[in-house]
XYZ file of C-alpha atoms in Angstrom:
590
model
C -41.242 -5.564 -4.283
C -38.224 -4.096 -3.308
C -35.547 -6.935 -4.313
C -32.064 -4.951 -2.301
C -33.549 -5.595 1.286
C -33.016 -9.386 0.410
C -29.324 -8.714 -0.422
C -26.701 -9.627 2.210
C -23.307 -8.950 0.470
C -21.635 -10.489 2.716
C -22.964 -13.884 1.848
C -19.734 -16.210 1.267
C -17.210 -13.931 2.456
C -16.516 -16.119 5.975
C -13.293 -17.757 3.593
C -9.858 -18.462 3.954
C -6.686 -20.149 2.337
C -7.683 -24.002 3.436
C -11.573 -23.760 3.120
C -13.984 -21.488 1.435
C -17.733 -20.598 2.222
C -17.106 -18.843 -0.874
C -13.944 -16.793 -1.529
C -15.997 -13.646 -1.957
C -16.028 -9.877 -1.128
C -18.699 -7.626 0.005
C -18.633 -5.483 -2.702
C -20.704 -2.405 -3.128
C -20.628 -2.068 -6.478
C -23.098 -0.840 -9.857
C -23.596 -4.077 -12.029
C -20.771 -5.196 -13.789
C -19.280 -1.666 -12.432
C -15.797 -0.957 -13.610
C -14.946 0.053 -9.822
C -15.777 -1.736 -6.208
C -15.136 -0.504 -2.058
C -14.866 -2.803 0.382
C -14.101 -2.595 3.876
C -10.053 -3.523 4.082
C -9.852 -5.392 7.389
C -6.715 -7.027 7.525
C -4.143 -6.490 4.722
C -1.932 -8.658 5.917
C -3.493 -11.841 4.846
C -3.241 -10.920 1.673
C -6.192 -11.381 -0.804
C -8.259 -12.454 2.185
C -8.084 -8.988 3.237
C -11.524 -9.030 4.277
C -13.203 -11.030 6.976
C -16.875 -10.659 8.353
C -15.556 -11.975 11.621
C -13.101 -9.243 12.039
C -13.252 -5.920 14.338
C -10.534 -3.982 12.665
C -10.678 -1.616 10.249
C -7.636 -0.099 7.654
C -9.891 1.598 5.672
C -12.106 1.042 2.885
C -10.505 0.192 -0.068
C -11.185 0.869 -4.259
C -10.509 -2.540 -5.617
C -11.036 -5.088 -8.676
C -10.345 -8.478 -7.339
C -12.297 -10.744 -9.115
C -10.736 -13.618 -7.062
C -8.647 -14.015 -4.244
C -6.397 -16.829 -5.857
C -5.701 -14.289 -8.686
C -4.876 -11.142 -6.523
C -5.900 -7.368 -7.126
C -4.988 -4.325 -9.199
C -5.692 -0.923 -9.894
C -6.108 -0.493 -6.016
C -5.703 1.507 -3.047
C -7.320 2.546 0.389
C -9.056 5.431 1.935
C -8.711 6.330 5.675
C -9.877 8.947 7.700
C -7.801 10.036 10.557
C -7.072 12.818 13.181
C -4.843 14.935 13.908
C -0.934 12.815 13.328
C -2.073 10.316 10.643
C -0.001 6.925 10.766
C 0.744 5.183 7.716
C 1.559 1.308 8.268
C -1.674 -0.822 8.627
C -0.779 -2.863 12.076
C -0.451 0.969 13.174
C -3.276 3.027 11.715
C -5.833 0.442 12.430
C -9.330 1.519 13.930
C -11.765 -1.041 15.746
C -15.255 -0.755 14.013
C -18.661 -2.423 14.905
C -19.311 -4.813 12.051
C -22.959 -5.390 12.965
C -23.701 -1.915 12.934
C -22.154 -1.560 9.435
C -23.836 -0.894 6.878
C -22.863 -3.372 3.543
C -25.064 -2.617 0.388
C -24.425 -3.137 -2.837
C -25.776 0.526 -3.115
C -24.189 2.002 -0.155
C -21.165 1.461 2.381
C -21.351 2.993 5.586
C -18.821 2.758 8.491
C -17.769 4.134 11.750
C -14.347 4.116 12.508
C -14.212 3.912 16.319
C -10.407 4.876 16.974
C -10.945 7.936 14.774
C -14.519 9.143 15.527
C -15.134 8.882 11.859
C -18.408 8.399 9.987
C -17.794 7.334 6.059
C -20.412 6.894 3.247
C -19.376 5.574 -0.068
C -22.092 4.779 -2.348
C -21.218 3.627 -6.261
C -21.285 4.864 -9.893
C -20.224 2.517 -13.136
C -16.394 4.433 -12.813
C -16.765 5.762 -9.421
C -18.098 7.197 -6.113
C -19.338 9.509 -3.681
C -18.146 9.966 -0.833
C -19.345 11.261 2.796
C -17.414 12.168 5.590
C -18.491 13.030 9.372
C -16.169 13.802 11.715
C -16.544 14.618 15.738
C -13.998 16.265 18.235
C -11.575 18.793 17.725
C -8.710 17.303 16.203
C -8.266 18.187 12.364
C -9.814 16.184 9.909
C -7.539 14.300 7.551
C -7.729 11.467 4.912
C -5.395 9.298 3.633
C -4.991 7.532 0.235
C -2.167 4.751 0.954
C -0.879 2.411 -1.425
C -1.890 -1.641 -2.004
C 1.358 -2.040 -3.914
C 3.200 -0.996 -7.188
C 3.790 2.740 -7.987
C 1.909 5.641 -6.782
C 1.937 9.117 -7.336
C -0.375 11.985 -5.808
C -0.790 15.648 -5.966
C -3.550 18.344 -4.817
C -5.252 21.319 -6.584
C -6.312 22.761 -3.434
C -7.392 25.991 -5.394
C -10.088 23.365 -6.811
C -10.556 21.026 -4.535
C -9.028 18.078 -6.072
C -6.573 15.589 -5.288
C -5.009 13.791 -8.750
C -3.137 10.532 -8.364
C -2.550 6.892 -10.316
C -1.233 3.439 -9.150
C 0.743 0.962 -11.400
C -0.043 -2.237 -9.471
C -1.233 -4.927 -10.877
C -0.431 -8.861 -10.172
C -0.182 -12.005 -12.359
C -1.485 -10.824 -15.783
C 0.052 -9.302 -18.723
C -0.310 -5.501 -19.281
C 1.407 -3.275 -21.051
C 1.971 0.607 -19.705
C -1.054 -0.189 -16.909
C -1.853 3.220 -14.799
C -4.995 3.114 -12.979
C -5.407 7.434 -12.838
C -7.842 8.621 -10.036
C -9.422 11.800 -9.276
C -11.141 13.320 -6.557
C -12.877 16.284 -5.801
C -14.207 17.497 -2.430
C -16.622 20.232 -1.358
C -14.997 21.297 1.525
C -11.579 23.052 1.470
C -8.463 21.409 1.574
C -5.496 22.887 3.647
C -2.667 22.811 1.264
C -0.088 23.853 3.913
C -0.944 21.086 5.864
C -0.722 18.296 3.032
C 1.896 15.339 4.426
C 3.292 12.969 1.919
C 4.404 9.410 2.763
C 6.573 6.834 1.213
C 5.972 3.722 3.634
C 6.399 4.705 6.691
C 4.789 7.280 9.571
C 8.337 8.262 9.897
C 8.957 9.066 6.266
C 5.941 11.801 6.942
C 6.730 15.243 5.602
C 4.863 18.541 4.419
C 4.158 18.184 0.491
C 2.328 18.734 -2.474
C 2.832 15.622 -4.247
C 4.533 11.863 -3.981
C 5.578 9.675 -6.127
C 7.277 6.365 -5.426
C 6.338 2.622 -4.754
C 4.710 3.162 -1.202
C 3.863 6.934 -1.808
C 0.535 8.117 0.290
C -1.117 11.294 0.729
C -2.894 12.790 3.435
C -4.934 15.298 3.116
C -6.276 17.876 5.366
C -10.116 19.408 5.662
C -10.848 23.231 6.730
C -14.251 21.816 8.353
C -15.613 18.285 9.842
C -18.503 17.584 7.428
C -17.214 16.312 4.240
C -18.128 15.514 0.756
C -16.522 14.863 -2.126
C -16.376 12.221 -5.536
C -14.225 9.673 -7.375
C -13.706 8.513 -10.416
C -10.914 6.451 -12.300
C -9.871 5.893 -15.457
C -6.918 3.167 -17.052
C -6.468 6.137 -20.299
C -5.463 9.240 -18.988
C -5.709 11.750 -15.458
C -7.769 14.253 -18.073
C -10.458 10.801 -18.874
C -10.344 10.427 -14.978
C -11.895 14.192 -14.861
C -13.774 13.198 -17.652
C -15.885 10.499 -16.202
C -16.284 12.427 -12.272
C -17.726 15.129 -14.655
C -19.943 12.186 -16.864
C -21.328 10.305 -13.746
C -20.709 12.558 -10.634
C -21.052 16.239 -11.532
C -23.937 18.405 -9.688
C -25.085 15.280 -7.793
C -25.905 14.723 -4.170
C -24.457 11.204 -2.110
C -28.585 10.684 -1.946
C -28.887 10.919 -5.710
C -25.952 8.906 -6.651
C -27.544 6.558 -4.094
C -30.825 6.347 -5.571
C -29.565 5.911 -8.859
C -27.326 2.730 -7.779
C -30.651 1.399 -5.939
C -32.843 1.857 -9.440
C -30.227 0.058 -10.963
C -29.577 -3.136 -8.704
C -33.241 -2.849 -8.284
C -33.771 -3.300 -12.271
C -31.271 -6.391 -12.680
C -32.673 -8.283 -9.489
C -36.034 -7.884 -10.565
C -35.444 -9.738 -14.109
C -36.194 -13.687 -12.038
C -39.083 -13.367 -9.461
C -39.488 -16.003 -7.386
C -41.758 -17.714 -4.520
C -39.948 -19.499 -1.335
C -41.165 -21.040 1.937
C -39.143 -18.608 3.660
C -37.770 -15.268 4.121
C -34.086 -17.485 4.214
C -34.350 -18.849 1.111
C -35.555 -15.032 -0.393
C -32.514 -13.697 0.760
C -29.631 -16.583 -0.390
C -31.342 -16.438 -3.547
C -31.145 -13.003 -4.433
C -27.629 -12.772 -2.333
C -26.487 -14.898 -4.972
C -28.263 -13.248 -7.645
C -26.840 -9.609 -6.575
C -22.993 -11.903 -6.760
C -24.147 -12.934 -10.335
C -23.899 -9.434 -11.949
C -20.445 -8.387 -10.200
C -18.210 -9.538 -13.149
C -16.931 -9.141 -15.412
C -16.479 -5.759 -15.014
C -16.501 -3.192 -17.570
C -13.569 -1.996 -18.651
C -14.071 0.909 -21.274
C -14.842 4.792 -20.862
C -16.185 7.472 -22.946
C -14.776 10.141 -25.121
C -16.142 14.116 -25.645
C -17.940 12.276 -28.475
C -19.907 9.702 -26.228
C -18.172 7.018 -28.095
C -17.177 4.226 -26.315
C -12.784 3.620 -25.857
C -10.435 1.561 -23.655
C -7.076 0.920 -22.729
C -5.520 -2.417 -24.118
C -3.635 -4.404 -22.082
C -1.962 -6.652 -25.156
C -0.638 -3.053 -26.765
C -0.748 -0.699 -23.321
C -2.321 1.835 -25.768
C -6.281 3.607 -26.023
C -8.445 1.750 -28.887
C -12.202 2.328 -29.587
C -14.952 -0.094 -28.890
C -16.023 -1.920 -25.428
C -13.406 -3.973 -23.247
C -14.912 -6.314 -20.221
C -12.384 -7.965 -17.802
C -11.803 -9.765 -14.237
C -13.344 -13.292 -15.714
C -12.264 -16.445 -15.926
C -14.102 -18.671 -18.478
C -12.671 -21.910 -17.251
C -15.121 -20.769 -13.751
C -17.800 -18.719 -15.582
C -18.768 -20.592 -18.819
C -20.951 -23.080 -17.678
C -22.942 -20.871 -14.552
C -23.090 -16.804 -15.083
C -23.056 -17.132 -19.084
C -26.040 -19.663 -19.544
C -27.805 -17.262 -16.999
C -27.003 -14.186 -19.124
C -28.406 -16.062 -22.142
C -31.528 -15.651 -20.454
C -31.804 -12.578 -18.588
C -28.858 -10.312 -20.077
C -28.628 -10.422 -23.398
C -27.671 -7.247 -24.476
C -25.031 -7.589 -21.609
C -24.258 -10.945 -22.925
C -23.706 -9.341 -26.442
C -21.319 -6.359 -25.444
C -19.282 -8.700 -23.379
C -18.321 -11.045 -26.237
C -17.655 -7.613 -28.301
C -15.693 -7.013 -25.545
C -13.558 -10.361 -25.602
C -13.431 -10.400 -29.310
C -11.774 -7.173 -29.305
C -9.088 -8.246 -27.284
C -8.134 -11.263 -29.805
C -8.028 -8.198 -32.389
C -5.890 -5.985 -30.524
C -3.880 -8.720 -29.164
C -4.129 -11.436 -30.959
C -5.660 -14.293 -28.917
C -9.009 -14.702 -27.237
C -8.857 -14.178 -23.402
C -8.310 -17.499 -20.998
C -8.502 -15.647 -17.464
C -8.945 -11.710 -17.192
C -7.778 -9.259 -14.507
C -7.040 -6.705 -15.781
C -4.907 -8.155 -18.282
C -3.938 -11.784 -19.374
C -3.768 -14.200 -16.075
C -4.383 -17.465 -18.263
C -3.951 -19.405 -14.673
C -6.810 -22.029 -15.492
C -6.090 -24.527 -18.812
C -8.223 -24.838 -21.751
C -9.752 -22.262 -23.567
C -13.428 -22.569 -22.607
C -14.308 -18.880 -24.249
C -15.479 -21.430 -26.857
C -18.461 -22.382 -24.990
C -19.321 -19.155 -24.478
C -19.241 -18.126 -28.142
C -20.979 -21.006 -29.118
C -24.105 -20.201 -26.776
C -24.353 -16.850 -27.909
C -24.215 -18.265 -31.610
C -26.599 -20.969 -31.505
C -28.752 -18.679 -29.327
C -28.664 -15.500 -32.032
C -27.747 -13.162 -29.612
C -24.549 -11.525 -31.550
C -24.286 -10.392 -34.969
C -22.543 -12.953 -37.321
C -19.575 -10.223 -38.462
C -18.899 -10.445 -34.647
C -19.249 -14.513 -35.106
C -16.906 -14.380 -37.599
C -14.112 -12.706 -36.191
C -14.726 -14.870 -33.173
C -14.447 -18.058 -35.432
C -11.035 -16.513 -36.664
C -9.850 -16.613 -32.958
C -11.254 -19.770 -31.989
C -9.450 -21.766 -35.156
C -6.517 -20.026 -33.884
C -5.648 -21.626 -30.420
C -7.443 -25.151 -31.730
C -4.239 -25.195 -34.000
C -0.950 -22.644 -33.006
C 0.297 -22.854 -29.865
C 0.828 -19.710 -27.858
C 3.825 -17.472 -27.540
C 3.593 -18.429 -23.624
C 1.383 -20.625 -21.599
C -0.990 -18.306 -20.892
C -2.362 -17.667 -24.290
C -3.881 -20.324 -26.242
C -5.091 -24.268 -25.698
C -1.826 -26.084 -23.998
C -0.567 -29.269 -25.622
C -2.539 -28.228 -28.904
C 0.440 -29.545 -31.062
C 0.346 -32.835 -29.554
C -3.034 -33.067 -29.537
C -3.611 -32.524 -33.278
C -0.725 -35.149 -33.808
C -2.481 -37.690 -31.440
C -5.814 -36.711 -30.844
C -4.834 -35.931 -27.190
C -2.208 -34.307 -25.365
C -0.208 -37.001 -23.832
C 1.098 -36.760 -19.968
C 4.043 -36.807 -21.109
C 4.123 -33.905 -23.244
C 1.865 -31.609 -20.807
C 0.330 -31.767 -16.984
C -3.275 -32.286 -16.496
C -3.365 -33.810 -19.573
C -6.569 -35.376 -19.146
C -8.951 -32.031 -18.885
C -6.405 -30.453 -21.527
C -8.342 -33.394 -23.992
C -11.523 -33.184 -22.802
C -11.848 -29.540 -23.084
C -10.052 -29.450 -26.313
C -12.757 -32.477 -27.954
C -15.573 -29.926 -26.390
C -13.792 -27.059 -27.449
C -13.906 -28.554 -30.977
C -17.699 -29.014 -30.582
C -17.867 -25.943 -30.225
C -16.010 -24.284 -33.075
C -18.577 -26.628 -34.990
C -21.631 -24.763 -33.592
C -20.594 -21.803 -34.600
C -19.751 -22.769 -38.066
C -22.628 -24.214 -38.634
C -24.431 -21.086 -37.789
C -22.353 -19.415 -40.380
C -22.865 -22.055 -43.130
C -19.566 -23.177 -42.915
C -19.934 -26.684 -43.735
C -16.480 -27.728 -44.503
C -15.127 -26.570 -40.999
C -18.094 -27.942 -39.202
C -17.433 -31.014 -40.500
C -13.921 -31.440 -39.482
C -14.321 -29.910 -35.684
C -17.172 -32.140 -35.199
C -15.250 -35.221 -36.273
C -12.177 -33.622 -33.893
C -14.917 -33.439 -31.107
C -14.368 -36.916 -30.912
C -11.438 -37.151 -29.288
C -12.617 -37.484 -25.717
C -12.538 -41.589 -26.474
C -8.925 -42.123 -27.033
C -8.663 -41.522 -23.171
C -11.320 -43.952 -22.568
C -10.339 -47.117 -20.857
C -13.393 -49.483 -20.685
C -11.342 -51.796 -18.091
C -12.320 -48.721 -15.236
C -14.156 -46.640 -16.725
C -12.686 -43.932 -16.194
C -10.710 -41.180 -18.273
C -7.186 -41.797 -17.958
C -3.835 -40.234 -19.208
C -1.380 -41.774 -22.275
C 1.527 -40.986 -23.682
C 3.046 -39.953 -27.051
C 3.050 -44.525 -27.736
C -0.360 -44.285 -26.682
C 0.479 -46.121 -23.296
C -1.862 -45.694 -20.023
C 0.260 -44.472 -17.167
C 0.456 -47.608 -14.900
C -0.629 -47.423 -11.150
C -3.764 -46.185 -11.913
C -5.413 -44.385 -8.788
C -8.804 -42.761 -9.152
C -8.671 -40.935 -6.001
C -5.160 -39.767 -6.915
C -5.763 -35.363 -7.805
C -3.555 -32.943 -9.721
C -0.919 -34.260 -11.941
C -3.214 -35.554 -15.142
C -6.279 -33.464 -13.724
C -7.152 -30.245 -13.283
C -8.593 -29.127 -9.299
C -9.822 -33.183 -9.234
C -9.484 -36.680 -9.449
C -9.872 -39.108 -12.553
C -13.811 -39.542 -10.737
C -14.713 -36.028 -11.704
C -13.581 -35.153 -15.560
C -14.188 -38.521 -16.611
C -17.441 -37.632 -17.041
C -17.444 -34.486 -18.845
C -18.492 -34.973 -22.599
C -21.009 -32.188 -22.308
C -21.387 -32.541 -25.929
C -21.919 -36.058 -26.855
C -23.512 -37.859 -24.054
C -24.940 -40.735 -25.924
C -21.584 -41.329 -27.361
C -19.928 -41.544 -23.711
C -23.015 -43.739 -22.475
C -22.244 -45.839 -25.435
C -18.446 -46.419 -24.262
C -19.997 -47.177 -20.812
C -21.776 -50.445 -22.606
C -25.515 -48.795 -22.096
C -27.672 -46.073 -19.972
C -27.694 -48.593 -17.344
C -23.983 -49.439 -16.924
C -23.558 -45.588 -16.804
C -26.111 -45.056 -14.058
C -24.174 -47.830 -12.147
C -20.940 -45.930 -12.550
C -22.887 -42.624 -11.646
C -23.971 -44.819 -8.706
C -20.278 -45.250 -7.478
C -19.410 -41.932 -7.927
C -22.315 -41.192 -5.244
C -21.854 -43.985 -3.103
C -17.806 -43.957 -3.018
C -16.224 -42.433 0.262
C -15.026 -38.882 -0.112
C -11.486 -39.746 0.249
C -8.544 -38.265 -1.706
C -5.051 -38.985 -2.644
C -2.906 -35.036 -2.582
C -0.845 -37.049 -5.635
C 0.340 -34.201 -8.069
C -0.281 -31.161 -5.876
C 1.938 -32.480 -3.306
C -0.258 -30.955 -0.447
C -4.016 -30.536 0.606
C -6.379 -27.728 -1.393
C -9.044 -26.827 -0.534
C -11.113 -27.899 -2.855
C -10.236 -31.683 -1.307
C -10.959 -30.473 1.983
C -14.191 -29.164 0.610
C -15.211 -32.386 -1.109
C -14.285 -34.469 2.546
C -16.881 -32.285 4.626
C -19.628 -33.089 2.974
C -20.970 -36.582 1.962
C -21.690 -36.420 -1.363
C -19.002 -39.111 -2.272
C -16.702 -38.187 -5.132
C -19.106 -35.070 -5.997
C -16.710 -32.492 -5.643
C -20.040 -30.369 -5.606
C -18.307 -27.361 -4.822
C -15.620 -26.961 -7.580
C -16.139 -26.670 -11.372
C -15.270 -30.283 -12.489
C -18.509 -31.858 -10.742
C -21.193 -28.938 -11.723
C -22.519 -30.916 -14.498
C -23.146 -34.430 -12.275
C -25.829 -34.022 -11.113
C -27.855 -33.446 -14.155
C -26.215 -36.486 -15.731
């Protein structure tokens, strides 16, 4: 069975700002690849730069966005031209044919209309190669233009190669960041006829090299048929060279192709399933195909074959495996159960991976890309040790270490918010952060109790009796937000007062993406306990009931405006089951 033909990348890319069908990109991609392309369609909407609905075309651009509300880095776009090339997007545009696009995860193939321009990118783990066709007479150019931050470019034309590096990256923490590039291309470049740009097509001028926050290069072919390959690297220009040579060197587009196919091919293949319909086969594995995206890999290798990465927390080169774009608030309780299952050994490197960031930096990740985002509270990494612990799946020197960061943010507070549980002083004087004291207080509590569960697990895997005791007795902590009058969770302050006009449909403020209907149901760890505050299994259905059976009507309250994730819960009629955001997942098994 061949399990790509299913595969329509596209699946949940028809998004923007005020409602999602899924806030993705089409990415062709290797699994958990440390690079993706994507068609860039419209850069100026931002990090919905892609539409399926669009027929314009600014290239296809090398990107890492793991999510649109957290922005990109380490990026840039490729665009072939003729003749004059033109530099600003609502300028250099080209009208393409979307339907006769080719979107695999294996392969990306447009035709760029305006520019008579066939291009073929198909993946590797660190890069690409790359395929060019172009008709008519005019000269055959390409263009690498800037996303944003630094850039700097210059050409080897003796050996084919273009060297460059980009310094962008967006809300995360990272010391000396340089994404280097390399590329290397089979047919000659012109080096006379080399243009440099720093914004603008009037800026345009004959060069070697750029360097400068909107610098671009455009490059010049002595023929119309061209190949070439990429690769990147966050170390070094020489590691960049290093990896095309590793992954690209003496291979064919076909072979790289064939080699991405085996590969997607392998992973899809791990669930086999039976549907009524050819439909069904393909959302399935669509969303299967989406499940081994991210977190991407974020380590190379030396001469030695040894595994080494750049670390954000110092900005220098350590040795071991790094894994970013991931946010464990989203991920912890969907992609990392399923890896539990059907990528272990994946599973395994990735927490080597996170663990070696609290060594290097000194706190366990929050919310990845590439560098500390920490944009979602709580520090639900916890869950995801804990399954791998009580699952055997990592060694317990790993588990150890990992226990070492986990005590850490269940008792210090962080330099910044971004680092660490929030409120964690004021919850270990209380036994809950107070609303007072922090905002979305309530999920702050409940994820800190499960969070405390947690650190217990993993304890008691180590025989650590002592601490297991005390984080399981913490994991209690959920009930001092109980109030039995509405059942609901609710918010109190440093006297251990309930904030008065109590709302339930009210969002934001003491809850995080919801209302009080949502969280106050999330003791993932001690069900029988919240069932027992309820007053009994059937008192608790009844509420569950409500929950069901209430109108899907919401209060903006602390956010101010409409999200999307209330619009989202109003067009469909599942009542308060916010079925589409994180907060309701688990509902529908209670």
């Amino acid at each position: 069975m061949q399990y790509l033909l299913y595969v329509n990348i596209k699946q949940g890319s028809k998004s923007v700002p005020r409602f999602s069908n899924g806030n993705t990109l089409p990415l062709t991609q290797m699994p958990f690849g440390m690079v993706s392309f994507v068609p860039q369609t419209q850069v100026s909407r931002g990090s919905w730069f892609y539409h399926p609905d669009d027929r314009s075309l600014e290239g296809i651009r090398l990107t890492h966005q793991p999510s649109p509300w957290i922005g990109d880095y380490g990026c840039f776009v490729l665009l072939p031209q003729r003749d004059k090339p033109m530099v600003e997007p609502d300028t250099n545009w080209s009208s393409y044919r979307p339907n006769e696009a080719t979107l695999k995860p294996d392969n990306l193939n447009v035709y760029f209309q305006r520019y008579r321009v066939q291009m073929g990118v198909t993946p590797t783990e660190r890069g690409a190669s790359i395929e060019l066709d172009y008709t008519g007479e005019e000269q055959a150019l390409l263009s690498i233009l800037p996303v944003g931050g630094e850039m700097g470019h210059r050409i080897d034309a003796e050996n084919g190669r273009v060297y460059g590096y980009t310094t962008y990256h967006s809300q995360d923490v990272a010391k000396n960041f340089k994404m280097y590039y390399v590329m290397e291309f089979d047919t000659p470049i012109i080096e006379d006829k080399t243009l440099i740009s720093q914004g603008s097509t009037a800026s345009l001028e004959q060069g070697k090299a750029a360097q400068g926050e909107k610098a671009g290069i455009h490059i010049v072919f002595d023929g119309k048929k061209v190949t070439g390959r990429l690769a990147i690297s966050y170390i070094s220009e020489e590691q960049a060279t290093m990896n095309l040579e590793q992954e690209l060197s003496g291979k064919t587009f076909k072979e790289v192709q064939t080699q991405a196919q085996e590969k997607w091919e392998s992973y899809l293949s791990r669930i086999e399933v039976e549907a009524d319909s050819e439909e069904q086969m393909r959302t399935f594995y669509s969303c299967m195909y989406r499940a081994f995206l991210f977190p991407h890999k974020a380590y190379e290798y030396d001469k030695q074959g040894n595994p080494i990465h750049y670390a954000p927390a110092t900005g220098n080169v350590h040795p071991g495996v790094r894994y970013t774009d991931n946010g464990f608030w989203d991920t912890y309780r969907t992609v990392y159960p399923l890896y539990s299952l059907i990528a272990k050994e994946e599973y395994a490197e990735m927490l080597e991976g996170f663990v070696n960031d609290y060594l290097e930096g000194g706190w366990l990740p929050r919310w990845l890309s590439t560098g500390e985002v920490g944009c979602m509270p709580s520090t639900l990494i916890d869950a995801v040790i804990a399954d791998a612990a009580v699952k055997g799946l990592v060694s317990n020197e790993l588990l150890e270490k990992a226990l070492d960061g986990m005590i850490k943010h269940a008792n210090q507070e962080g330099p910044e918010p971004r680092y660490g549980r929030n409120g964690v002083k004021a919850y270990l004087e209380h036994g809950y952060v107070p609303y007072d004291v922090e905002g979305e207080s309530v999920n702050l509590t409940l994820d800190a109790a499960y969070g405390d569960f947690c650190i217990a697990q993993v304890a008691n895997v180590l025989g650590k009796t002592n601490i297991e005791k005390e984080y399981r007795a913490r994991a209690k902590n959920y009930r001092h937000l109980f109030d039995s009058e509405t059942g609901f969770m609710r918010p109190r302050n440093t006297n251990g007062e309930f904030k008065p006009n109590f709302d339930p449909f009210t969002w934001g403020a003491d809850y995080t993406e919801s209302s009080a209907w949502q969280p106050s149901f999330f003791v993932p760890h001690d069900l029988e306990g919240l069932v027992e505050l309820y007053g009994g299994k059937e008192k608790f259905l009844q509420k569950l009931d409500d929950l069901f059976a209430a109108e899907p009507k919401f209060n903006v309250g602390g956010y101010g405006i409409e999200i999307h994730e209330m619009s989202e819960m109003a067009a469909v009629d599942f009542g308060q089951c916010a079925i589409s955001n994180q907060p309701s997942f688990h509902i529908p098994f209670l």
